[in-house]
CSV table of C-alpha atoms in Angstrom, one decimal:
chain,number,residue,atom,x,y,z
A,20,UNK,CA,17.5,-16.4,-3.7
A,21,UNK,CA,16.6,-17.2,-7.4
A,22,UNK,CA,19.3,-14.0,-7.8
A,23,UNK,CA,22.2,-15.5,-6.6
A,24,UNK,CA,25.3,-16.9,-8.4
A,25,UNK,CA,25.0,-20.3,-7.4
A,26,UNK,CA,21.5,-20.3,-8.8
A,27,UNK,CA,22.2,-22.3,-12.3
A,28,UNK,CA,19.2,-21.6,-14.9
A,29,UNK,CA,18.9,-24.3,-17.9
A,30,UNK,CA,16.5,-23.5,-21.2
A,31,UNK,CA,15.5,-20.3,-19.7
A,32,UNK,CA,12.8,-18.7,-21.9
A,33,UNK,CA,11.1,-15.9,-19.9
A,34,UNK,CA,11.2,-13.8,-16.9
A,35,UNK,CA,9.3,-12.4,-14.7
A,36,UNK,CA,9.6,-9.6,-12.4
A,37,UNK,CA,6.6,-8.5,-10.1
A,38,UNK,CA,7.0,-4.9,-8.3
A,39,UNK,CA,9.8,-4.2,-10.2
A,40,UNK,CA,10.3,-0.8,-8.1
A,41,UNK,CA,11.4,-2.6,-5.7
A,42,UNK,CA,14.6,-4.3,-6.2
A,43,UNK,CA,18.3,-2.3,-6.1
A,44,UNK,CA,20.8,-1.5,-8.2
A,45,UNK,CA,22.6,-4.7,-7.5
A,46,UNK,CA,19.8,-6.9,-8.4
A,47,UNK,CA,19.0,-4.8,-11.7
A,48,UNK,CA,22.9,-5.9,-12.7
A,49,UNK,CA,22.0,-9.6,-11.7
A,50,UNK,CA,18.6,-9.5,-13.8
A,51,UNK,CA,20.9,-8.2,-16.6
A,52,UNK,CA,23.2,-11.1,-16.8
A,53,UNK,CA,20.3,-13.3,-16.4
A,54,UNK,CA,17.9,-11.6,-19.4
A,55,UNK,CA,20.9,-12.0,-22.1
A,56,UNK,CA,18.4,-14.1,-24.8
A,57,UNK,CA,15.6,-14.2,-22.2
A,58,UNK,CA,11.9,-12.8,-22.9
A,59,UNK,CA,11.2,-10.3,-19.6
A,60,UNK,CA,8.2,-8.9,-18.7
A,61,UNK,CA,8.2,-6.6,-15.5
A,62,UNK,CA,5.1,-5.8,-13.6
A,63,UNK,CA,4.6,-2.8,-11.0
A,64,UNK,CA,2.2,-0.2,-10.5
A,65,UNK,CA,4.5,2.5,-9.7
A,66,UNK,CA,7.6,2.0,-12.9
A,67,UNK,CA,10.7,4.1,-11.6
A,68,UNK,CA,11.6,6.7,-13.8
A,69,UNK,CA,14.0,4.6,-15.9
A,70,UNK,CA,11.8,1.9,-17.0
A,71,UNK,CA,9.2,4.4,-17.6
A,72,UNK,CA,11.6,6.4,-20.0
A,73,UNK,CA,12.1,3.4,-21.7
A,74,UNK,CA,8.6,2.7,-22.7
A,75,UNK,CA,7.6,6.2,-23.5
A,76,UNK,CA,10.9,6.0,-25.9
A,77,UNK,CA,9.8,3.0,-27.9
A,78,UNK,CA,12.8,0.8,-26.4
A,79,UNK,CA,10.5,-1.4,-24.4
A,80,UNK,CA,6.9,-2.4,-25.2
A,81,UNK,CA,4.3,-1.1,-22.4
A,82,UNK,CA,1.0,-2.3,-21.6
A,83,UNK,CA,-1.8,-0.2,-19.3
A,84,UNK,CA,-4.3,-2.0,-17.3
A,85,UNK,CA,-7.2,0.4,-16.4
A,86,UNK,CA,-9.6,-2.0,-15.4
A,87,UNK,CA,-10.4,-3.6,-12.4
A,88,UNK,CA,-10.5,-7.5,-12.2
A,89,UNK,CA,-13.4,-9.1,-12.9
A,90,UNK,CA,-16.2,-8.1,-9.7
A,91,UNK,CA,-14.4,-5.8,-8.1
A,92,UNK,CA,-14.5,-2.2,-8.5
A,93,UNK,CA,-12.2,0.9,-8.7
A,94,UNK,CA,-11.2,2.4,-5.7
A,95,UNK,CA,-13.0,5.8,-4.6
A,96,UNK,CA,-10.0,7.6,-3.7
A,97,UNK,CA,-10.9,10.9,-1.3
A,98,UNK,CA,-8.1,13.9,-0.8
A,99,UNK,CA,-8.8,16.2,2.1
A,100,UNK,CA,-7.6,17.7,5.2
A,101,UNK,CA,-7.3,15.9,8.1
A,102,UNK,CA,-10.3,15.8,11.0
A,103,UNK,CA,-11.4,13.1,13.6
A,104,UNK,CA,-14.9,13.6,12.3
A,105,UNK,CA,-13.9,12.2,8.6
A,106,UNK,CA,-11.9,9.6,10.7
A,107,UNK,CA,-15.3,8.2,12.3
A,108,UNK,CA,-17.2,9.0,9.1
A,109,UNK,CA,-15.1,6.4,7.2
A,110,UNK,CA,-14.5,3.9,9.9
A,111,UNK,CA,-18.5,3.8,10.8
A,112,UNK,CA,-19.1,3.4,7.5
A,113,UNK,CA,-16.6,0.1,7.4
A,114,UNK,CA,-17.8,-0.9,10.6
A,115,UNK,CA,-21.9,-0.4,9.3
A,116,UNK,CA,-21.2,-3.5,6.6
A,117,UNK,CA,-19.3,-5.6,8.9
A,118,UNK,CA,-15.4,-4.8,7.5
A,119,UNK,CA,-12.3,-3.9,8.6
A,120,UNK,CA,-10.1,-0.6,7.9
A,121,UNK,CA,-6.5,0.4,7.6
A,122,UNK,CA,-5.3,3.3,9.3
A,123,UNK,CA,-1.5,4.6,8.4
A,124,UNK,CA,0.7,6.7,9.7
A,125,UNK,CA,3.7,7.6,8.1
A,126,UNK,CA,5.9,7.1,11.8
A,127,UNK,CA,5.8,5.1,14.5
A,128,UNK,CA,6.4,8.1,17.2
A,129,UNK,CA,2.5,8.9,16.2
A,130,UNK,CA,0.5,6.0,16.5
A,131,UNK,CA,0.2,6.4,20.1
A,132,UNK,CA,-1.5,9.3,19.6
A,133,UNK,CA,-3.9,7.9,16.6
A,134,UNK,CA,-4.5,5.0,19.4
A,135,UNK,CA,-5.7,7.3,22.1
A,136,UNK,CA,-7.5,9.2,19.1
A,137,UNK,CA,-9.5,5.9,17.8
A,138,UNK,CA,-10.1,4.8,21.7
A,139,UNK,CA,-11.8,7.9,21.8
A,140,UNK,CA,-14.1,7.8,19.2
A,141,UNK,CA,-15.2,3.9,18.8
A,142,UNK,CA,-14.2,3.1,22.8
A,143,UNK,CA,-15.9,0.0,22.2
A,144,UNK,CA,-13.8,-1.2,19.2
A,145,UNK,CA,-10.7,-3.3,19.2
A,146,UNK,CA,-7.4,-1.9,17.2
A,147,UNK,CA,-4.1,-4.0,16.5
A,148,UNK,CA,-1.0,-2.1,16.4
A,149,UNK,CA,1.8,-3.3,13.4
A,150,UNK,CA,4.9,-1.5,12.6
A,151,UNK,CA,8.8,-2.6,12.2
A,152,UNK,CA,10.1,-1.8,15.5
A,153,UNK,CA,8.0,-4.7,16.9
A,154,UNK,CA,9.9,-7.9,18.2
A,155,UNK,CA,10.6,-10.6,15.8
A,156,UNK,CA,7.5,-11.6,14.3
A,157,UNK,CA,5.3,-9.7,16.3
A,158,UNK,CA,3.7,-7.9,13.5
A,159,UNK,CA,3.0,-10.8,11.6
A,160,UNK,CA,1.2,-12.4,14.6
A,161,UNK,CA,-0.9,-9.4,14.5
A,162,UNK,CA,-1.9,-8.9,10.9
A,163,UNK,CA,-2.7,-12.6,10.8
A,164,UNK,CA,-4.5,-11.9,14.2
A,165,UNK,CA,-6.3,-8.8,12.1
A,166,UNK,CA,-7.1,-11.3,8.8
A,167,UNK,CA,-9.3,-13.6,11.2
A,168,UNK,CA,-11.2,-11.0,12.9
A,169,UNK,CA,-10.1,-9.7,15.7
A,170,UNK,CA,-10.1,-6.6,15.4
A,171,UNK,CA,-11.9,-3.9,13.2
A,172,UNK,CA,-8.8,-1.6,12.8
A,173,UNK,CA,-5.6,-2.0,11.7
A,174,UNK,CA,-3.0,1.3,12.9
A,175,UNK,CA,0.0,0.1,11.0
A,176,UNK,CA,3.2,1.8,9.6
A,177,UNK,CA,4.0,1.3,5.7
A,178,UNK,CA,4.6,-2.3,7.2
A,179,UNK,CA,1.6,-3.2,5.1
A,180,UNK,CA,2.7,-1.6,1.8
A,181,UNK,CA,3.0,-5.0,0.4
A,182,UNK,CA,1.5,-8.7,0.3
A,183,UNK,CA,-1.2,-8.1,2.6
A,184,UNK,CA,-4.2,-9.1,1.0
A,185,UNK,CA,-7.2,-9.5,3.2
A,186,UNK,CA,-10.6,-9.3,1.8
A,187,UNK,CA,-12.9,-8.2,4.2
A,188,UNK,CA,-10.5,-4.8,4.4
A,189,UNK,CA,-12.2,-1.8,2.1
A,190,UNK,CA,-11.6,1.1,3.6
A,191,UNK,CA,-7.8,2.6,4.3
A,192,UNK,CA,-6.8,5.6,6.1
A,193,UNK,CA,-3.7,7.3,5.5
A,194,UNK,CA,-2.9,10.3,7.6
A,195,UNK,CA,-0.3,12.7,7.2
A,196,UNK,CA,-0.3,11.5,3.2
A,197,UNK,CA,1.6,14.5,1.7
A,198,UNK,CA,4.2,12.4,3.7
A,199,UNK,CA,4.5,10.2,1.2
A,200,UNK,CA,5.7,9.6,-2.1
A,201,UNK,CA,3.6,8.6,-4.9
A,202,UNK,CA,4.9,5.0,-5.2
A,203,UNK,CA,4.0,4.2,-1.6
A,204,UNK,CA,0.4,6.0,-2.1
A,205,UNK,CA,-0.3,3.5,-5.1
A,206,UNK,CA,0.9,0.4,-2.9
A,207,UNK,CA,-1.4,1.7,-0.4
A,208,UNK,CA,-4.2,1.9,-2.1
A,209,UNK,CA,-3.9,-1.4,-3.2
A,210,UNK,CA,-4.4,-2.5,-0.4
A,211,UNK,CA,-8.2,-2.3,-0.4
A,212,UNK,CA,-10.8,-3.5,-3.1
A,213,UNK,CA,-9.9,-7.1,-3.2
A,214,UNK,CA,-13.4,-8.4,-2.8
A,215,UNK,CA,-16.7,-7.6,-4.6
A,216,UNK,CA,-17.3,-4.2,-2.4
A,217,UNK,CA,-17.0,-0.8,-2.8
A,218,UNK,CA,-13.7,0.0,-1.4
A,219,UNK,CA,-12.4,3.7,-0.2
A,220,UNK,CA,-8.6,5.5,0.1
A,221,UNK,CA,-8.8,8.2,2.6
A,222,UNK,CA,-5.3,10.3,1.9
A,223,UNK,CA,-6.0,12.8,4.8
A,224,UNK,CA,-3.2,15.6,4.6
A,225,UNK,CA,-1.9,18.3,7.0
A,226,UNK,CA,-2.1,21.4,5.6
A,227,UNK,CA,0.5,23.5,7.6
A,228,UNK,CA,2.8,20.8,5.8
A,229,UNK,CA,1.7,20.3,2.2
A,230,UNK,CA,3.6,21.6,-0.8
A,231,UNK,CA,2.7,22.2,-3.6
A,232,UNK,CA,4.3,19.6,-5.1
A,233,UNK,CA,2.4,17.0,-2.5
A,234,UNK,CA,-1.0,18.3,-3.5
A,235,UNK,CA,0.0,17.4,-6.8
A,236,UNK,CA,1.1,14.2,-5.6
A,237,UNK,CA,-2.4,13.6,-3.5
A,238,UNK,CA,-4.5,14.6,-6.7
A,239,UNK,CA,-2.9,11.9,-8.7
A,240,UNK,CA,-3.9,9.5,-6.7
């Protein structure tokens, strides 16, 4: 909305723009017009190619921030081939200090199957199901249903790339990561380590299916 031409701006003086990856061509254009005399300052965790050019050209200034907030921790990210036995490792593990977990699945045809797969090993444990094909506001109902506690898992699509932030969550799985580009692994992973806990990014690849340019991709992260 704050895009749009009937959007007048008066005394202007800076700008900015949060997850700057994710806004098109026609916004960029907008943000153009807009900047003319304007101090910007863009934030994202994954820069597109462009902006990154940029800054490693000297044309814009570039800050790196390495270190966690204050109390929290970095991430412990682990790479490694897919198996229900990791699965229960990590989820136990969650489930052993009273959190919650992320599981995702890079498409909706297999989270059936990941839901018959977790009913088999916690049978006891409640899982919400979130992804985009839901009705209307479904899946908002259930990660705010998931934020209060009612269930211990979350099987999700990339639904939950972005503006979920829920505390008691540390531990994320992400099957079938070689799926995935390297943007979306960073957003993922980000998802986890908002509290004071040691938090954990499972990217569990197949690996009939990985490249080599997605191994290279997984040992980035």
């Amino acid at each position: 909305a704050l895009l749009s031409k009937g959007v007048p701006y008066r005394n202007l003086g800076l700008l900015v723009v949060d997850e700057e990856q994710r806004f098109g061509v026609k916004q960029k254009e907008r943000l153009k017009l807009i900047c003319s005399g304007v101090d910007v300052l863009t934030l994202s965790a994954t820069p597109i190619p462009r902006t990154l050019q940029m800054s490693l050209s000297g044309i814009r200034d570039t800050s790196t921030i390495r270190s966690p907030p204050p109390m929290r921790k970095p991430t412990v990210s682990i790479v490694d081939a897919f198996s229900d036995s990791i699965v229960q490792e990590a989820i136990q593990r969650e489930l052993d200090r009273g959190g919650q977990c992320f599981y995702v699945l890079p498409r909706i045809a297999m989270l059936d199957e990941a839901m018959q797969m977790l009913n088999k090993l916690f049978p006891d444990m409640k899982v919400g199901m979130a992804h985009g094909r839901l009705p209307p506001g479904e899946a908002e109902k259930t990660v705010e249903r998931f934020a209060e506690g009612d269930f211990k898992v979350l099987l999700a699509t990339t639904v939950i790339e972005n503006g979920v932030d829920i505390p008691t969550v540390n531990t994320i799985i992400i099957q079938n990561a070689q799926s995935y580009g390297m943007s979306t692994l960073y957003q993922l992973r980000g998802r986890v380590g908002r509290s004071d806990l040691q938090a954990f990014a499972y990217f569990l690849h197949n690996d009939v299916s990985l490249t080599e340019q997605a191994a290279a991709r997984l040992q980035a992260t």
